[in-house]
Coordinates of C-alpha atoms in Angstrom, one line a residue:
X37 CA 88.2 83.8 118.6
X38 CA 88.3 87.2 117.0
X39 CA 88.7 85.9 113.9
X40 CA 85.6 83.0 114.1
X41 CA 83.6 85.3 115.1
X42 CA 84.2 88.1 112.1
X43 CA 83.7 85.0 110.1
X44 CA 80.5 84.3 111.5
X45 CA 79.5 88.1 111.0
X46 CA 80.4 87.9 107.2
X47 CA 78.5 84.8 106.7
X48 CA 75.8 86.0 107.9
X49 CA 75.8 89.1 106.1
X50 CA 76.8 87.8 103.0
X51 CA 73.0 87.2 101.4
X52 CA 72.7 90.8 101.5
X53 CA 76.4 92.3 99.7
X54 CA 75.2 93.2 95.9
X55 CA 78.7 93.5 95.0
X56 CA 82.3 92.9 97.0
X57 CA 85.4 94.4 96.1
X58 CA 89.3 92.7 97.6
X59 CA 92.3 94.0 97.1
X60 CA 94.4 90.9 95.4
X61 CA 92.8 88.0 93.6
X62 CA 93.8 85.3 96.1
X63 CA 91.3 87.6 98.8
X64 CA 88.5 86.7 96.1
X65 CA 89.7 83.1 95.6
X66 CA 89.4 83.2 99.7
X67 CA 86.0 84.1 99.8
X68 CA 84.3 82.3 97.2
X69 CA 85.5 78.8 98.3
X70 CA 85.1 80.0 101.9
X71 CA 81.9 82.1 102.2
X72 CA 80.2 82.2 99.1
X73 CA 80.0 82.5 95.5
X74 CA 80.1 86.8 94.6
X75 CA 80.2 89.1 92.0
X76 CA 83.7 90.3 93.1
X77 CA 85.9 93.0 91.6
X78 CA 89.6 93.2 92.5
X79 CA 90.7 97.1 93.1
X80 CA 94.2 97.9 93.4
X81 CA 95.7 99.9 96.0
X82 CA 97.8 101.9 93.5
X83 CA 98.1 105.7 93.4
X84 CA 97.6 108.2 90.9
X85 CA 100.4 108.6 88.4
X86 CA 103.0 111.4 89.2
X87 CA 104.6 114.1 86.5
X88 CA 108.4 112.9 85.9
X89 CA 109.1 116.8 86.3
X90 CA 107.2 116.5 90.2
X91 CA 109.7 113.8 91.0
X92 CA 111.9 114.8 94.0
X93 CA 115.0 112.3 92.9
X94 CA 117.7 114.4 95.0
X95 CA 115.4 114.9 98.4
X96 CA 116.5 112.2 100.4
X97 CA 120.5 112.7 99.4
X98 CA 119.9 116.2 100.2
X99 CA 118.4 115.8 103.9
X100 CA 120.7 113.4 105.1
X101 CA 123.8 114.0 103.5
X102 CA 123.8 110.6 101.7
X103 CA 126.6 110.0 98.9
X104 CA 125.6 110.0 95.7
X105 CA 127.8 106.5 95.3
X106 CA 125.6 104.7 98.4
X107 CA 122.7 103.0 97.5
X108 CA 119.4 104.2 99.3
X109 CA 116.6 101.3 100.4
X110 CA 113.6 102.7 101.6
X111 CA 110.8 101.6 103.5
X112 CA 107.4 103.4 103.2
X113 CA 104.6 102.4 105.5
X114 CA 103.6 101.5 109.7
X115 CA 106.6 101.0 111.7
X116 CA 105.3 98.3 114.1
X117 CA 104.9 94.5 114.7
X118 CA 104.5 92.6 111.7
X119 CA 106.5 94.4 109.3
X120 CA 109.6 92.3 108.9
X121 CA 111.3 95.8 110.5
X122 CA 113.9 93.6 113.4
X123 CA 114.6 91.9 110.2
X124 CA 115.7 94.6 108.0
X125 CA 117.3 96.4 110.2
X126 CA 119.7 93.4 111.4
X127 CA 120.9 93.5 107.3
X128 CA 122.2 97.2 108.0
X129 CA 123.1 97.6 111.0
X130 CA 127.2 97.6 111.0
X131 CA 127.3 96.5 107.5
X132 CA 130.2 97.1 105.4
X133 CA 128.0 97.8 102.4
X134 CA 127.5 101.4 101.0
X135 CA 123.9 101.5 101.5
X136 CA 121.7 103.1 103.6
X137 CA 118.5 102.6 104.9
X138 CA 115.1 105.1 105.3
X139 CA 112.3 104.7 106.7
X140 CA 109.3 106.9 105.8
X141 CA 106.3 105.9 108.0
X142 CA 104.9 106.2 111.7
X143 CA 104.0 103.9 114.2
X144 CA 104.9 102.4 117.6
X145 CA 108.8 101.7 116.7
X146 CA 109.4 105.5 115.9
X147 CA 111.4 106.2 119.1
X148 CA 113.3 102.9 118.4
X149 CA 114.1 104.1 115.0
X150 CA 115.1 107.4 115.9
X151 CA 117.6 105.4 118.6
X152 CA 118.9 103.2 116.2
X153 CA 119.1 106.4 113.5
X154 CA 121.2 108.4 116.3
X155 CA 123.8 105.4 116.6
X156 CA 124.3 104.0 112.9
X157 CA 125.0 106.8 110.5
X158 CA 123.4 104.8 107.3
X159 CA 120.2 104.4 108.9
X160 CA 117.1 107.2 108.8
X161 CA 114.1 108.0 109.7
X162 CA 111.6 110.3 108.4
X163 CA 108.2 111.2 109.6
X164 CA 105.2 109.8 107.3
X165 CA 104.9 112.9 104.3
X166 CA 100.6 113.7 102.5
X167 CA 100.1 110.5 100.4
X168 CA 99.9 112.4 97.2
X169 CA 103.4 113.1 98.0
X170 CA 104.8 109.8 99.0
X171 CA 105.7 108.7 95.0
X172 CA 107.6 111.9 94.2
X173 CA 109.4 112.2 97.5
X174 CA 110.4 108.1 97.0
X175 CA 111.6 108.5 93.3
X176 CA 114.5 109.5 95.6
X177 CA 115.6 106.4 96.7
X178 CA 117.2 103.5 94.9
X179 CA 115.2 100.1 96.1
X180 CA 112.2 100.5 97.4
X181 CA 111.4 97.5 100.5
X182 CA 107.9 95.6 100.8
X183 CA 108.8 92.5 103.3
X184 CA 105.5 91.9 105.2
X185 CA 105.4 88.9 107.4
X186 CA 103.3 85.8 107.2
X187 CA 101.6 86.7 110.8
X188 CA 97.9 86.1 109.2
X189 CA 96.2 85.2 105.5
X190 CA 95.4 88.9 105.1
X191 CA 99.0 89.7 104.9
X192 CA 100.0 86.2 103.2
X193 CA 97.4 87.4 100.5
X194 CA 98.3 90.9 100.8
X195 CA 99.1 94.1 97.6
X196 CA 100.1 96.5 99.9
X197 CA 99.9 100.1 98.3
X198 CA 103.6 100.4 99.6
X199 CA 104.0 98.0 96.0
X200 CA 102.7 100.0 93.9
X201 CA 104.1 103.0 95.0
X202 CA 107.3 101.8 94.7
X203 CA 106.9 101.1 91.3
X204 CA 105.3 104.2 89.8
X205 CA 108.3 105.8 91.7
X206 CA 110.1 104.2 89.6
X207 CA 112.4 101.7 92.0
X208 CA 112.9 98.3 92.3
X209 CA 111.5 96.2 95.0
X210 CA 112.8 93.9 97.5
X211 CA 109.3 92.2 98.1
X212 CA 108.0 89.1 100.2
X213 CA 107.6 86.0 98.8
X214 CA 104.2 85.5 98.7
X215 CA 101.9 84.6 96.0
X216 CA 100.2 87.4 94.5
X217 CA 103.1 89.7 95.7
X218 CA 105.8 87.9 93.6
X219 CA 103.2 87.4 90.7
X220 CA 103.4 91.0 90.4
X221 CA 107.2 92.0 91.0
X222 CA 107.6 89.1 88.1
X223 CA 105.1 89.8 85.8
X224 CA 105.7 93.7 85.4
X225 CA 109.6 92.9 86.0
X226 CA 109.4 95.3 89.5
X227 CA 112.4 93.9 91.4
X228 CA 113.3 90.8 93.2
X229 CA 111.5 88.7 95.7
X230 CA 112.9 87.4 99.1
X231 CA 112.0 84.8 102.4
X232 CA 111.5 86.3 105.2
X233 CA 114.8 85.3 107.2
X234 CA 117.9 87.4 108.0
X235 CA 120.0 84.9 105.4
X236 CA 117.7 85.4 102.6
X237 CA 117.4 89.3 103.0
X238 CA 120.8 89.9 103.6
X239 CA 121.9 88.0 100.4
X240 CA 119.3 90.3 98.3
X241 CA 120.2 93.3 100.6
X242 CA 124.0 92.5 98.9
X243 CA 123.0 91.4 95.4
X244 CA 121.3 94.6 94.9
X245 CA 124.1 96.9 96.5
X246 CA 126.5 95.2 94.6
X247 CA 125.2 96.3 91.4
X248 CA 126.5 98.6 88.9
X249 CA 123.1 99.1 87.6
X250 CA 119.6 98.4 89.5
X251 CA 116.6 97.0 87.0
X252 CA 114.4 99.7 85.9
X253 CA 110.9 100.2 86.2
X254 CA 109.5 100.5 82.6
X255 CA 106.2 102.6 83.0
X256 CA 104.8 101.9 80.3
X257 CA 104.1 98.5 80.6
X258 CA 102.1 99.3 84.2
X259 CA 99.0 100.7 82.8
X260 CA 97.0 97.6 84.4
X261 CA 98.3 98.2 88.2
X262 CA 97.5 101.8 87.8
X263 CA 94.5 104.2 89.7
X264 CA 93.1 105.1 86.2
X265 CA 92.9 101.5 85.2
X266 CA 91.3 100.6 88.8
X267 CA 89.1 103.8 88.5
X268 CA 87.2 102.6 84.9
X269 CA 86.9 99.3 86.5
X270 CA 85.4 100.6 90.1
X271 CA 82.8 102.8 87.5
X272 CA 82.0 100.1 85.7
X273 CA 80.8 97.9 88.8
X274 CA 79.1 100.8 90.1
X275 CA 77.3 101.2 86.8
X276 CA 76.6 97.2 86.5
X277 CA 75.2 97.5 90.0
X278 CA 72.6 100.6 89.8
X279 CA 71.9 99.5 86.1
X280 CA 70.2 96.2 87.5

């Protein structure tokens, strides 16, 4: 019902929008054949690029007395329903590979967590950190984990900042399977894609621990994904728009 009747709203609103700006380019796909033909610009949730010298690479070995041979896999974002958390956290819970597991967020499943944290010694939670803060402080970490579930189109479309962050960390992913999600991890070569089922997650949970070597992140091929390139594009709409 909820959604029908935010439908209805944006149809009828829609003669009046001069300009409409989405996230990932299945969104616009979505609304032109759905609503309406647009002029539509796709802004990427990405954040502004960090100084390799501001780049905290020992902080989460330091606070929780991680080896420097164990693998970290961090997950940045809402701890709640809909995040594939139950799923993750069955592929490390008494695991017998050296790897360990952060999450960096807030949310509802905090005190779970911090339960779980207090009984599995390669599990950890830390309280959400300032966002201009979130890439250095994750540079930390060894894989960085985007597996949203498919509970509605806005997530099966999603480009969850938690992407990008990842990758101007400098991390590979483990990222959901979905299609404008895996476009990116392939295209810019960002990690590894997954289902979202405890088989599938736990065979890339052990691929990536096993190796000697995780892929790098090449920065300089991400100009595209980052906030300056969405910031010349969001000026030039606005300056499209008043211009008319």
């Amino acid at each position: 019902f909820l959604g029908s009747l935010v439908l209805f709203v944006e149809r009828k609103f829609w003669p009046y929008i001069d300009r409409l700006i989405v996230v990932s380019p299945s969104i616009k796909k979505w609304y032109i054949k759905n609503v309406g033909k647009k002029a539509c610009t796709v802004i990427l949730n990405s954040p502004i690029k960090v100084n390799n010298k501001n780049k905290n690479k020992s902080y989460f070995r330091n606070i929780f007395s991680i080896p420097i041979k164990a693998k970290i896999f961090l997950y940045i974002g809402v701890v709640g329903p809909g995040r594939g958390i139950d799923l993750i956290l069955d592929s490390f819970i008494n695991n017998s590979n050296n790897a360990h597991l952060i999450f960096l967020g807030y949310g509802e499943y905090k005190k779970k967590l911090l339960k779980i944290s207090s009984k599995n010694l390669n599990i950890h939670f830390h309280d959400a950190v300032p966002h201009d803060q979130v890439v250095s402080i994750a540079s930390g970490a060894d894989v960085g984990i985007c597996l949203i579930e498919n509970v509605s189109l806005s997530d099966f479309y999603c480009l969850p900042n938690k992407l990008f962050e990842y990758a101007f960390s400098e991390i590979p992913v483990l990222a959901s399977n979905f299609p404008d999600i895996s476009y990116i991890v392939k295209r810019y070569k960002l990690g590894i894609c997954s289902d979202l089922n405890k088989k599938s997650i736990q065979k890339s949970i052990s691929e990536l621990t096993e190796l000697d070597k995780l892929p790098k992140v090449n920065l300089k091929n991400l100009y595209d994904l980052s906030w300056e390139a969405q910031e010349k594009k969001l000026i030039k709409m606005y300056a499209n728009l008043f211009n008319k």
